[in-house]
Coordinates of C-alpha atoms in Angstrom, one line a residue:
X1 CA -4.6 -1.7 5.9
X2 CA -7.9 -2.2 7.5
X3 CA -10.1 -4.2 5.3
X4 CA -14.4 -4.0 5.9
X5 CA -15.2 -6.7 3.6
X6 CA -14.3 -10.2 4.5
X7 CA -17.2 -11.8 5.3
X8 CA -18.1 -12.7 9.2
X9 CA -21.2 -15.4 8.6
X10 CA -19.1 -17.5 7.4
X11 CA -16.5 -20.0 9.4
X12 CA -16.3 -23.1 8.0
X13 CA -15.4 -23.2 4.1
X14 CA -15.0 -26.7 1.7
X15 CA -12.5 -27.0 -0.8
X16 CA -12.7 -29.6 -3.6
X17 CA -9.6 -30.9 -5.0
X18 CA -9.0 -31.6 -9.1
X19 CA -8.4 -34.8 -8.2
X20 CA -6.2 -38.0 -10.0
X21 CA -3.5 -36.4 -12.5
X22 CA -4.6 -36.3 -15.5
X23 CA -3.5 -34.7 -18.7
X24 CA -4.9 -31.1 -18.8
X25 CA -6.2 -31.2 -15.1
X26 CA -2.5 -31.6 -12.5
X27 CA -0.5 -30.0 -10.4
X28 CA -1.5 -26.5 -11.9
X29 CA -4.7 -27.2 -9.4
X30 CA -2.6 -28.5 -7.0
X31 CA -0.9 -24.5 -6.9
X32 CA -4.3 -23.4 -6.7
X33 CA -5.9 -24.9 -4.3
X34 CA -2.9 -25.1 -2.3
X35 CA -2.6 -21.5 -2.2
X36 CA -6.2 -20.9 -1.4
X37 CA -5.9 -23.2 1.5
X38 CA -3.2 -20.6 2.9
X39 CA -5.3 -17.7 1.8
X40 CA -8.1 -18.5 3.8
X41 CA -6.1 -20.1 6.8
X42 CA -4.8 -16.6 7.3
X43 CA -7.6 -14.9 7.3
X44 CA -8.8 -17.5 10.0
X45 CA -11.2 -19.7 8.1
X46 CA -11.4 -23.7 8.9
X47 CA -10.5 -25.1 5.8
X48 CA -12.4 -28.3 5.3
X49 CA -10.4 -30.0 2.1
X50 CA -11.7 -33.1 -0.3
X51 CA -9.4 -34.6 -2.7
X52 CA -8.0 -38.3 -3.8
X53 CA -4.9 -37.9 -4.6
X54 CA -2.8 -37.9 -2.3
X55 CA 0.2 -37.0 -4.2
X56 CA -0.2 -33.0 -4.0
X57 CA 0.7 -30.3 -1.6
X58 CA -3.0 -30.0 -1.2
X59 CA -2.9 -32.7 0.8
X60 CA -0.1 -32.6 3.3
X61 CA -1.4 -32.7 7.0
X62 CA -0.6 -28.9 7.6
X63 CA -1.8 -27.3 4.1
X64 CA -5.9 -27.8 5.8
X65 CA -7.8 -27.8 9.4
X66 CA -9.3 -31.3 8.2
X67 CA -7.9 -33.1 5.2
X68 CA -10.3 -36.2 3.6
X69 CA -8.8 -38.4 1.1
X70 CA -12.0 -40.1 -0.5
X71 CA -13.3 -40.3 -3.8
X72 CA -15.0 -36.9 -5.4
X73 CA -18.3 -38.7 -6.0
X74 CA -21.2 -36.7 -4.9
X75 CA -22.6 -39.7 -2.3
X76 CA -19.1 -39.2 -0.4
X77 CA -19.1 -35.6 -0.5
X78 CA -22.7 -35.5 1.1
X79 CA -21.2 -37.9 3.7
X80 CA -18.3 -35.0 4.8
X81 CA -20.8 -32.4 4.4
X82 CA -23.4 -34.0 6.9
X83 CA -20.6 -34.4 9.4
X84 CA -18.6 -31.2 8.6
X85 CA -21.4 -29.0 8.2
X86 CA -19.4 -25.6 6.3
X87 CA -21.1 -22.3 6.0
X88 CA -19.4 -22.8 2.0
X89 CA -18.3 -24.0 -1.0
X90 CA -15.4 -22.9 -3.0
X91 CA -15.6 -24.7 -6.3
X92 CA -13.5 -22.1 -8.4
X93 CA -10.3 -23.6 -7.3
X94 CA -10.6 -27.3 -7.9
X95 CA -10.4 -27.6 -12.1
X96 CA -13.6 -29.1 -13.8
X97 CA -13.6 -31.9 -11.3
X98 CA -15.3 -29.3 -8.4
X99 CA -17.4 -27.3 -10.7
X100 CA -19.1 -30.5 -12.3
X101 CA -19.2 -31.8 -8.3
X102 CA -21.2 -28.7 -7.4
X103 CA -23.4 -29.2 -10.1
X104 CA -24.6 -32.2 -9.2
X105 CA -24.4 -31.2 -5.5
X106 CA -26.6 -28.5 -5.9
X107 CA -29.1 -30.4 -8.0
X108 CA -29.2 -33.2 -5.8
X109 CA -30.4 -30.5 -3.2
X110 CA -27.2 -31.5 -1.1
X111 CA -26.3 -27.7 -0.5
X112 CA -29.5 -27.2 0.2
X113 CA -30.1 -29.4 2.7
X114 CA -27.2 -28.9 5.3
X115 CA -27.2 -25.0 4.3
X116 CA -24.0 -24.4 2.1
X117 CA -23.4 -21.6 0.5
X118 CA -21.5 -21.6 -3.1
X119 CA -18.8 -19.0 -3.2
X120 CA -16.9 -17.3 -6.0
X121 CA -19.0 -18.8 -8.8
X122 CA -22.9 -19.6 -8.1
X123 CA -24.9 -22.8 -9.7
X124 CA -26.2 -20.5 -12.0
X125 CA -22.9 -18.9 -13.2
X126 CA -21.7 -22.4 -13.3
X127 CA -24.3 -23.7 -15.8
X128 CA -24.5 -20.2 -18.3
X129 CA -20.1 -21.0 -18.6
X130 CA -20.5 -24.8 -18.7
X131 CA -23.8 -25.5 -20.9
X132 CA -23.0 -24.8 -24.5
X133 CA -26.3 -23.5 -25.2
X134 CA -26.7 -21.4 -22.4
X135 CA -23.1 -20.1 -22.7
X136 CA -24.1 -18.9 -26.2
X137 CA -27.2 -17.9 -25.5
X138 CA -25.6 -15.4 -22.4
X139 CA -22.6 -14.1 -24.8
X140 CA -25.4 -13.0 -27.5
X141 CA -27.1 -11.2 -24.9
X142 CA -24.1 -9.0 -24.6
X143 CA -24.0 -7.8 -28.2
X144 CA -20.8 -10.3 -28.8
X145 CA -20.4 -12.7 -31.9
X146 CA -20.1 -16.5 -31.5
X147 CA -19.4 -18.8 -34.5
X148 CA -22.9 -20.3 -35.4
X149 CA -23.8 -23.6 -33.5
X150 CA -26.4 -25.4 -32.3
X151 CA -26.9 -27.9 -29.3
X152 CA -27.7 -31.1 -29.7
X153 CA -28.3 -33.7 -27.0
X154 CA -28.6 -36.5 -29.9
X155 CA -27.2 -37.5 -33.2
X156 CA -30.1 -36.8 -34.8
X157 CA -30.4 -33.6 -33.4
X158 CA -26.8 -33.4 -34.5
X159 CA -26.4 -34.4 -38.0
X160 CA -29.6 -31.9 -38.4
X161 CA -27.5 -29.1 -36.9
X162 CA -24.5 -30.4 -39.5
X163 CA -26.7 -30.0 -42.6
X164 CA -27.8 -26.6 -41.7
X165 CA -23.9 -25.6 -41.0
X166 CA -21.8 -27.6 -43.4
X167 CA -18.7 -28.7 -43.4
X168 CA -15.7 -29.0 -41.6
X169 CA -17.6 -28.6 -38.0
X170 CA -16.1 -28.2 -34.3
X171 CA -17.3 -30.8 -31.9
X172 CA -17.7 -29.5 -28.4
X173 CA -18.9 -31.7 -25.6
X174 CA -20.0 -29.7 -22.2
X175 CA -19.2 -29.7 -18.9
X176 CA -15.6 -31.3 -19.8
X177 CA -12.3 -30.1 -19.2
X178 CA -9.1 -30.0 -21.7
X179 CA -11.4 -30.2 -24.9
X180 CA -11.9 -33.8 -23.6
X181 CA -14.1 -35.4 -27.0
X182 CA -13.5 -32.2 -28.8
X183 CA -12.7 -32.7 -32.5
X184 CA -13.1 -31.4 -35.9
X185 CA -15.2 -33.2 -38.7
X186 CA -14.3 -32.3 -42.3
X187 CA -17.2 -35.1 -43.4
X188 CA -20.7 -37.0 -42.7
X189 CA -18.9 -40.3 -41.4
X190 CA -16.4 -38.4 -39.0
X191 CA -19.2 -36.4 -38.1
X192 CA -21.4 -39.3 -36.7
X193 CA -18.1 -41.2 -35.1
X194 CA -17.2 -37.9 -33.4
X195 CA -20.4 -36.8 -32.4
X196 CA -21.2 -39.8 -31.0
X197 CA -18.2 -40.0 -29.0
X198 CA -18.4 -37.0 -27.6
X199 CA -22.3 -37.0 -26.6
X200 CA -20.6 -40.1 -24.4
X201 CA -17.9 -38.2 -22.8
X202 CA -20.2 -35.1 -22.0
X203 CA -20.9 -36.0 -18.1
X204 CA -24.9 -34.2 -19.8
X205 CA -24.8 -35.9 -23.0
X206 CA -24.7 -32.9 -24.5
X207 CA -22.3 -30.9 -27.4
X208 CA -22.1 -27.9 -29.5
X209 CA -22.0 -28.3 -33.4
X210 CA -20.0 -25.5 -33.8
X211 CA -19.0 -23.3 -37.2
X212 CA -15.1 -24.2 -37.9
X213 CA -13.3 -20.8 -37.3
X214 CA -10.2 -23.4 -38.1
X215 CA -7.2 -20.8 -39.5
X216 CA -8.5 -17.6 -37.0
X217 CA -5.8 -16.1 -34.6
X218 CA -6.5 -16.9 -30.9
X219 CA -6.2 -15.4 -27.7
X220 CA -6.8 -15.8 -23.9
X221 CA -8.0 -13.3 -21.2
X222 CA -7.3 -14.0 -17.5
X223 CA -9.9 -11.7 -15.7
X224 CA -10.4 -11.0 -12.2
X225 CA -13.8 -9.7 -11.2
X226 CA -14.9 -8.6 -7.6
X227 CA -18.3 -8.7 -5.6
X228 CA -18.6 -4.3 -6.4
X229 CA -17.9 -5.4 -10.2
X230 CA -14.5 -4.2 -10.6
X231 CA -12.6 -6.6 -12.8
X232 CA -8.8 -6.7 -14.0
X233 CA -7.2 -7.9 -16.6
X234 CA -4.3 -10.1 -15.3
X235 CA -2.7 -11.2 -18.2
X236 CA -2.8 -11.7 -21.9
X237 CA -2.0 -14.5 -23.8
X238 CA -1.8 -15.1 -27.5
X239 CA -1.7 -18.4 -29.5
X240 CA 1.6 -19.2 -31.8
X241 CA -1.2 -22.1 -33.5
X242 CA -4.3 -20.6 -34.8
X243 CA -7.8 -21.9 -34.1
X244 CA -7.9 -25.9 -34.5
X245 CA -5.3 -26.6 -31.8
X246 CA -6.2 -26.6 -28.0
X247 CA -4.6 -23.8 -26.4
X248 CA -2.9 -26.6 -23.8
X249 CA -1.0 -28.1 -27.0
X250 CA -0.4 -24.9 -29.0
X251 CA 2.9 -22.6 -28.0
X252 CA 1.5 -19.4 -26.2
X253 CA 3.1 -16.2 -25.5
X254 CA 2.1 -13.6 -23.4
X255 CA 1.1 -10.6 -23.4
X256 CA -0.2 -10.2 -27.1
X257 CA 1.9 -9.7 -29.8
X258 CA -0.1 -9.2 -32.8
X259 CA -2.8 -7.0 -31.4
X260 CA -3.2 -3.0 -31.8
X261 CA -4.0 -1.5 -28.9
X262 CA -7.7 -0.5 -30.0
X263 CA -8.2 -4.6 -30.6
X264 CA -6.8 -5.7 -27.6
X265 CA -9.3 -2.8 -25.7
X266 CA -12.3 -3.9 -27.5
X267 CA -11.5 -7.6 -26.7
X268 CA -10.9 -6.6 -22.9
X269 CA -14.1 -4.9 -22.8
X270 CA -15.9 -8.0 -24.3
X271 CA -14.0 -10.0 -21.5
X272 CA -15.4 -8.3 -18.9
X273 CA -18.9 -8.1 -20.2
X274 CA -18.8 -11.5 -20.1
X275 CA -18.1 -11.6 -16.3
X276 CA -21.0 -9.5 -15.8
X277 CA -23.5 -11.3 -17.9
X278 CA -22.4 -15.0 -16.6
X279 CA -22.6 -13.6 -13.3
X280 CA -19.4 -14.6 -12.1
X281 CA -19.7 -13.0 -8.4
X282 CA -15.8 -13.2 -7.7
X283 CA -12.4 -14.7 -8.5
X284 CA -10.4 -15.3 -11.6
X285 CA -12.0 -16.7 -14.9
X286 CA -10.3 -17.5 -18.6
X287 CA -12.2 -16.3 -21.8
X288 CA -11.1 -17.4 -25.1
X289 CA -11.3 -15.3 -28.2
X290 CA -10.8 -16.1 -32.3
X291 CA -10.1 -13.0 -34.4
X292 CA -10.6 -13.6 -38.4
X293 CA -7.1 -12.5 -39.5
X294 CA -8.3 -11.3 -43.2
X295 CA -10.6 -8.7 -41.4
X296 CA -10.3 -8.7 -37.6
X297 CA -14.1 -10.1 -36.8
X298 CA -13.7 -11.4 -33.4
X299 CA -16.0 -14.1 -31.8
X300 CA -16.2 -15.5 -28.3
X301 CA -15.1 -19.1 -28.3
X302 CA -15.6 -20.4 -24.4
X303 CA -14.8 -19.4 -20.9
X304 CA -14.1 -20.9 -17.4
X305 CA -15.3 -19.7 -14.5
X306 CA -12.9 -20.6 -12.4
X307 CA -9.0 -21.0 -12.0
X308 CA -7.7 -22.8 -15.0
X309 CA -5.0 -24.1 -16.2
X310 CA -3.6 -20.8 -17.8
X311 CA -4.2 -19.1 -14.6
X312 CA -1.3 -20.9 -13.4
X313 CA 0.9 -19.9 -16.0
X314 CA -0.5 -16.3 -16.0
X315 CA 0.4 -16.2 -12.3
X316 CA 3.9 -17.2 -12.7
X317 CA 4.4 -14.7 -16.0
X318 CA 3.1 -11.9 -14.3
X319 CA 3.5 -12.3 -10.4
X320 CA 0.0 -11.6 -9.4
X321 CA -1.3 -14.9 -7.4
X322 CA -4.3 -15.3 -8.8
X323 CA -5.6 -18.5 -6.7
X324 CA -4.6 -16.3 -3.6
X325 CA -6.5 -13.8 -4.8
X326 CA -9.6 -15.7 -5.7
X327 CA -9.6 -16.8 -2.3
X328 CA -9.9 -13.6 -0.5
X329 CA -12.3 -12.5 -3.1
X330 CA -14.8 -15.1 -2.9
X331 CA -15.1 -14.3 1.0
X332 CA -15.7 -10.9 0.4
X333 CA -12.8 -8.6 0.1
X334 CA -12.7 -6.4 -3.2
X335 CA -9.4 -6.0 -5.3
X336 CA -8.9 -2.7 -3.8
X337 CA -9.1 -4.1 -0.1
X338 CA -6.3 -6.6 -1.1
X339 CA -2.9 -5.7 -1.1
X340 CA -0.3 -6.4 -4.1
X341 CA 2.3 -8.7 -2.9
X342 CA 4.8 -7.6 -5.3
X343 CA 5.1 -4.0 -4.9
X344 CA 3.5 -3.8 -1.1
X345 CA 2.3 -0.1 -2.6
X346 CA -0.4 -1.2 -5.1
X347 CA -3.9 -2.6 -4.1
X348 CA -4.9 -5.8 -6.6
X349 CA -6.9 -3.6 -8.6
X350 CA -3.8 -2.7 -10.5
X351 CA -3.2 -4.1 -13.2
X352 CA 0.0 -6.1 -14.4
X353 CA 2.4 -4.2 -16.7
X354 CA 5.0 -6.3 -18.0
X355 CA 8.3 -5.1 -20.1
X356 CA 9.3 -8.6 -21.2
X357 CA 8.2 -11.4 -23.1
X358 CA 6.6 -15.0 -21.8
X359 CA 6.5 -18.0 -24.2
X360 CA 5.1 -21.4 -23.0
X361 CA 6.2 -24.7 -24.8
X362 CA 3.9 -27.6 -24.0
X363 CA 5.6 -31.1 -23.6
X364 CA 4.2 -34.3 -25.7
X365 CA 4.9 -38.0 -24.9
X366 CA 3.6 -39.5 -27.8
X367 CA 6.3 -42.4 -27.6
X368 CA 4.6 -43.6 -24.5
X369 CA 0.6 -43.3 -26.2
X370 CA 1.7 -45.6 -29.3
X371 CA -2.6 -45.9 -30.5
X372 CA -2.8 -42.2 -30.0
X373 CA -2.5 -40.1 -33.2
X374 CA 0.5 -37.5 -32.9
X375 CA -1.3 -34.6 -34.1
X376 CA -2.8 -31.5 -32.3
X377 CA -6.8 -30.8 -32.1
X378 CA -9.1 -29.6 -30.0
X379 CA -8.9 -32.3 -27.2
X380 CA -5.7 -31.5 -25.5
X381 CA -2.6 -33.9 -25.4
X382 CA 0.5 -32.8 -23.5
X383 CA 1.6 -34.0 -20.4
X384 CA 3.1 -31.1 -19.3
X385 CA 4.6 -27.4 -20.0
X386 CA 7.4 -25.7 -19.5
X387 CA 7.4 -21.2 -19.5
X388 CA 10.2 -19.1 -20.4
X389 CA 10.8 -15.3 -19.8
X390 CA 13.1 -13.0 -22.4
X391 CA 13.2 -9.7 -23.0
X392 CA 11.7 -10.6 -26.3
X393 CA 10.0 -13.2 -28.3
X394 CA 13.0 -15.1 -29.6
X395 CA 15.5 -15.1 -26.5
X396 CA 12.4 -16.4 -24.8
X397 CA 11.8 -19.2 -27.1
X398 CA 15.2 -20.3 -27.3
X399 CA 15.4 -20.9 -23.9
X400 CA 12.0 -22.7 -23.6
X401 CA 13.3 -25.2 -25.6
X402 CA 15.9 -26.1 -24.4
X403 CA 13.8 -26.5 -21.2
X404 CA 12.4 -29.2 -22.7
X405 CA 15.6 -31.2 -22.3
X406 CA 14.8 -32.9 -25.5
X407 CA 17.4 -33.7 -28.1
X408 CA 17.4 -30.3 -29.1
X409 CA 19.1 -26.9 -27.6
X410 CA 16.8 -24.2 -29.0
X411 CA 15.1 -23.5 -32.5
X412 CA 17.2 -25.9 -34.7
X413 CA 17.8 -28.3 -37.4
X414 CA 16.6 -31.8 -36.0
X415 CA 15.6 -35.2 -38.2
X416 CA 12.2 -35.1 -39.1
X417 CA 9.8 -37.6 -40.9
X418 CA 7.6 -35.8 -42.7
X419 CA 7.8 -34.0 -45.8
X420 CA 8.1 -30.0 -45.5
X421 CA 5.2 -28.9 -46.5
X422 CA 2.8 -31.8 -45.1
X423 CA 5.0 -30.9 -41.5
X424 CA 4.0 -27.0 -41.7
X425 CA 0.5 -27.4 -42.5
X426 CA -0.5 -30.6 -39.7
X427 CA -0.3 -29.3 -36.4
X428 CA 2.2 -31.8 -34.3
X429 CA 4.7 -31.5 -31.6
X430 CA 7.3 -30.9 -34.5
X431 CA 5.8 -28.3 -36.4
X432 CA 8.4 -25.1 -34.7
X433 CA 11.1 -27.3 -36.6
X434 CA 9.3 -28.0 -39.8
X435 CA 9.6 -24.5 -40.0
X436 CA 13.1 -24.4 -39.5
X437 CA 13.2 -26.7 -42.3
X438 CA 11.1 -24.7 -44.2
X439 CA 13.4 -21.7 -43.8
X440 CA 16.3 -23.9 -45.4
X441 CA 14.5 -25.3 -47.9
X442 CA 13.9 -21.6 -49.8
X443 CA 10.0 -21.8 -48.6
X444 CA 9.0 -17.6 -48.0
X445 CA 7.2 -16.7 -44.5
X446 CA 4.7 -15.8 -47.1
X447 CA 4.3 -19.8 -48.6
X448 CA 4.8 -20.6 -44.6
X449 CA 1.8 -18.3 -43.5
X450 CA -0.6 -19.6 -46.4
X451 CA 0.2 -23.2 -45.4
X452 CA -0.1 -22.8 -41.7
X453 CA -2.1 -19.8 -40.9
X454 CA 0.5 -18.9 -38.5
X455 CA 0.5 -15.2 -38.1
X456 CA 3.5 -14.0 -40.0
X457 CA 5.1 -11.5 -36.8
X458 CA 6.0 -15.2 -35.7
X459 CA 7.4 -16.4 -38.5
X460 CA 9.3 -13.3 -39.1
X461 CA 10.3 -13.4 -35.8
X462 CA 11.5 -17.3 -36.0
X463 CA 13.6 -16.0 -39.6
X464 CA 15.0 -13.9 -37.8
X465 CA 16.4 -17.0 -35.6
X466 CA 16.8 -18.8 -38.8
X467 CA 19.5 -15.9 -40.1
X468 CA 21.6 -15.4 -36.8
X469 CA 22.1 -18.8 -37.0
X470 CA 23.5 -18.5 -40.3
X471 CA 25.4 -15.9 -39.5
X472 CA 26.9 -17.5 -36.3
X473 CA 27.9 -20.6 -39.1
X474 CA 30.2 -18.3 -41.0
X475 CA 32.8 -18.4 -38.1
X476 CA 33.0 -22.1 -38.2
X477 CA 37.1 -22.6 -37.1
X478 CA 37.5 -18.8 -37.0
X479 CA 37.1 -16.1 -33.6
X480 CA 33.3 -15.1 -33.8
X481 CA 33.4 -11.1 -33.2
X482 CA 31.9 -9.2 -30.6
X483 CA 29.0 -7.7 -32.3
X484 CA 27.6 -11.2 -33.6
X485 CA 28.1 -13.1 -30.4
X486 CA 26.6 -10.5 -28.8
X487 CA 23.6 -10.6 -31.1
X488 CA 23.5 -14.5 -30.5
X489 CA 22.8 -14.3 -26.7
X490 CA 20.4 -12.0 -27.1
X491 CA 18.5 -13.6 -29.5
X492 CA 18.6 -16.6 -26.8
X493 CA 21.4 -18.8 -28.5
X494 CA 23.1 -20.9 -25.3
X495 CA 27.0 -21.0 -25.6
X496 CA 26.5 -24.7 -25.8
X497 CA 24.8 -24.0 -29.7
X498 CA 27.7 -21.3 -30.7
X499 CA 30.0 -23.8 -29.8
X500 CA 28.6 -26.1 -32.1
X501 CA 27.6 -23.8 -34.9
X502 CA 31.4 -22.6 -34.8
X503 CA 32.8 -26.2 -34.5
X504 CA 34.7 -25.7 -31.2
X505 CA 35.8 -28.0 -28.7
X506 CA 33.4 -27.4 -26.1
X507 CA 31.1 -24.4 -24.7
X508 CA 33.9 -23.3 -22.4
X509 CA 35.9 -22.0 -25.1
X510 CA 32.6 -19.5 -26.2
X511 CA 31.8 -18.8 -22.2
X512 CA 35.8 -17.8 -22.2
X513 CA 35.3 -15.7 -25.3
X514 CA 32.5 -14.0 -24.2
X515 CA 33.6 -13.5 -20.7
X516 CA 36.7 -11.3 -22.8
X517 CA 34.3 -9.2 -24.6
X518 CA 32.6 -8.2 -21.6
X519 CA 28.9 -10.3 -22.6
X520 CA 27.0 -11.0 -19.2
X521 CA 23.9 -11.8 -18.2
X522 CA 22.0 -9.1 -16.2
X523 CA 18.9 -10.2 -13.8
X524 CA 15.5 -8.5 -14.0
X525 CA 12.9 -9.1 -11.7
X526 CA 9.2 -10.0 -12.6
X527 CA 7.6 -7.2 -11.0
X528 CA 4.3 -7.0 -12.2
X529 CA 4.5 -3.5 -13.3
X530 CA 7.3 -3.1 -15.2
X531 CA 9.5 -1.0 -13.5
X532 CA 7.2 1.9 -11.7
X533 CA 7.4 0.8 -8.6
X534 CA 9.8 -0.7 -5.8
X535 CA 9.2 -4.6 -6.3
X536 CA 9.9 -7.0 -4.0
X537 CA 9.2 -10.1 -5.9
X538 CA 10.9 -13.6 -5.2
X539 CA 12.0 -14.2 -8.7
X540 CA 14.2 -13.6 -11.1
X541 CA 14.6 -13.8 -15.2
X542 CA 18.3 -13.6 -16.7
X543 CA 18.7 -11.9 -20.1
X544 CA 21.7 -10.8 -22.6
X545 CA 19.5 -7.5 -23.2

């Protein structure tokens, strides 16, 4: 394939790293900037790369042309710029740390001065994303809903915005990454602590007094836009938790679940207005949506312009590299120029099409934060996630838990503190097993859904769990037949569980059993468009479809 539009002008490009790990902002950033460093090595670029920690791939000797490991100040980066002198920028690929960098770059007339271009997201794209105000200001320009807010830069300013509003209120800081100071006041006093703390952690003293939409479904949209205006959507993602939990802490599954298709349309189209109006010039970007579940209203909640966090697990649910991508993008190739890895057919203009399900469990230490709170809000609190693929929602959330290697092997009865009720309704790392609880206890998905404002197809979905389990029970001491063990697997049940569940010896007696009747795992490929053409993808999912 001959490709017209990577850019010539440019030689020499800078890449800013995400910097120390910290929780929200790792080693997904590490994937993407490592993969951009390859992406535009290829196409012969010097890659001139800035990060501190020297504990990623980023870093290794061989991953960049010249490699500094310095602290992502702007006084030091003006230092490597004056003696590096790049044609450009690439902030899109370095987490909130290079976007806030660029910022103050630009405005300290750094880029200016020595000539650097920004590429894949402009100063001005930057700001309309980053700055509360200006980010609602652009979405209502587009015709789109936002929750009513106001921006304050003050608590004054603030508690005026609060009595105009009313309680419970959403606390969002700008320019910070992983809800960082995020919160939710229900009251004046918690307003003034948490609005105060978060007009501190706002690198612009600056946050949005926000509208609760606390109890509203949410959902992410992974978008790739070009420098002709074309824009994909990558990948879908739903929230198990409703608004009121960050989308880093809540279980996600992908794509949608609990969409029609005429929804899901009009929220891509909104997506991709968005794009347009921020003016994100190239490269991948994250939008978040809440959708009132009593009448479908649908506000825009925030975006990234950039790679984020979810565009790392997008990537690896769908197969479409989406830092790679980004890359060639942001030097001027369009998605049509670009070739699909996957099917070596398809240009990236097509989009993914995926015939199995993805769920994402996110990982809590909470033993190790003993003054931190172990409930879920708006600032995010995991250390880590881990993604499973199934053929449907259940076999895949089996199996991400037991990924967790915790002290449990998929969704079962474990000890737990609190009571029932007070466990469903107070988002926590536990609250998947309160259910469970729940579920013996005699509470309906109906008493679940009203205490937890988790969207019933989930809770259906985790009875259904709930029941084969019960089933598998009956056998305790007897031969489980064909037709229930074969239901068990697919539903994600490891023999390990069965074993236990029928009292046997050990999960060597069930694998034997099964092996009998026949019951194997197949291996399906994560092809990116679900079976239509020749993939040849380096990865694999195993399912008891």
């Amino acid at each position: 394939m001959i490709n017209m539009g990577k850019r010539t002008d440019i030689k020499k490009i800078m890449l800013i790293g995400s910097g120390p790990i910290v929780i929200g902002q790792a080693c997904e950033f590490d994937y993407s900037g490592s993969q951009a460093c390859k992406a535009l090595r290829e196409e012969g670029y010097t890659v001139v790369l800035v990060n501190s920690n020297p504990a990623t791939i980023m870093t290794d000797p061989d991953m960049a042309d010249r490699t500094y490991l310095e602290p992502l100040v702007p006084e030091i980066l003006a230092k490597i710029i004056e003696r590096e002198r790049p044609d450009a920028l690439l902030p899109t690929l370095g987490g909130q740390t290079a976007l806030n960098l660029t910022v103050q770059l630009t405005e300290a007339g750094i880029l200016e001065k020595y000539g650097v271009e920004v590429i894949g997201a402009n100063y001005d794209a930057i700001r309309k994303a980053e700055d509360r105000a200006l980010f609602k200001e652009t979405v209502e320009k587009t015709g789109l809903k936002v929750p009513a807010s106001g921006a304050a830069y003050n608590l004054d300013d603030a508690l005026d915005i609060a009595g105009r509003l009313g309680f419970p209120l959403i606390i969002r800081p700008g320019y910070t990454l992983g809800g960082t100071g995020g919160s939710v006041a229900y009251n004046i006093q918690e307003f003034k602590e948490l609005a105060d703390a978060g007009l501190k952690l706002s690198p612009v003293s600056e946050i949005l007094v926000e509208q609760s939409v606390l109890g509203w479904k949410e959902y992410e949209l992974e978008v790739m836009r070009d420098r002709k205006g074309n824009a994909v959507v990558i990948c879908s993602i739903e929230n198990f938790d409703p608004m009121g939990v960050h989308t880093g802490d809540s279980i996600t599954v992908a794509p949608v679940q609990t969409l029609t298709d005429r929804e899901y349309q009009a929220m891509r189209s909104a997506a991709i207005r968005i794009m347009e109006e921020i003016g994100v010039e190239t490269g991948g970007s994250n939008i978040q949506f809440a959708v009132n579940p009593l009448d479908g209203e649908m506000a825009v909640i925030e975006m990234n312009p950039r790679v984020s966090r979810s565009s790392a697990l997008a990537s690896k649910a769908t197969g479409f590299p989406i830092a790679k991508i980004a890359a060639k993008l942001a030097v001027g190739y369009t998605l049509d120029e670009i070739p699909n890895d996957i099917t070596r057919k398809t240009p990236a203009c097509f989009e993914p099409a995926i015939d199995y399900c993805v769920v994402k469990i996110p990982k809590f230490n909470f033993e190790k934060f003993p003054l931190s709170e172990p409930y879920l809000t708006i600032s995010m609190k995991s250390v880590g996630e881990v993604m499973s693929i199934g053929r449907t929602f259940r076999e895949a959330l089996n199996k991400a838990l037991r990924s967790l290697e915790e002290k449990f092997s998929g969704f079962e009865d474990i000890l737990l503190p609190l009571e029932t009720s007070e466990g469903i309704s107070k988002p926590g790392p536990n609250r998947l097993f309160y259910i469970k609880k729940g579920f013996n206890e005699g509470f309906s998905i109906d008493e679940i859904a009203v205490i937890s404002k988790i969207d019933r197809w989930f809770l259906y979905n985790l009875k259904e769990i709930a029941d084969c389990e019960a089933e598998i029970k009956k056998y305790r001491g007897r031969k489980i037949p064909h037709a229930v063990l074969k239901k068990a697997k697919e539903y994600g049940f490891s023999d390990r569980q069965i074993a236990v569940l029928t009292g046997k010896k050990d999960e060597k007696e069930v694998r034997m059993l099964r092996e009998k009747y026949g019951i194997a795992a197949g291996y399906k490929l994560v092809d990116t468009c679900a079976g239509e053409f020749e993939a040849f993808t380096p990865y694999y999912y195993s399912t008891y479809e």
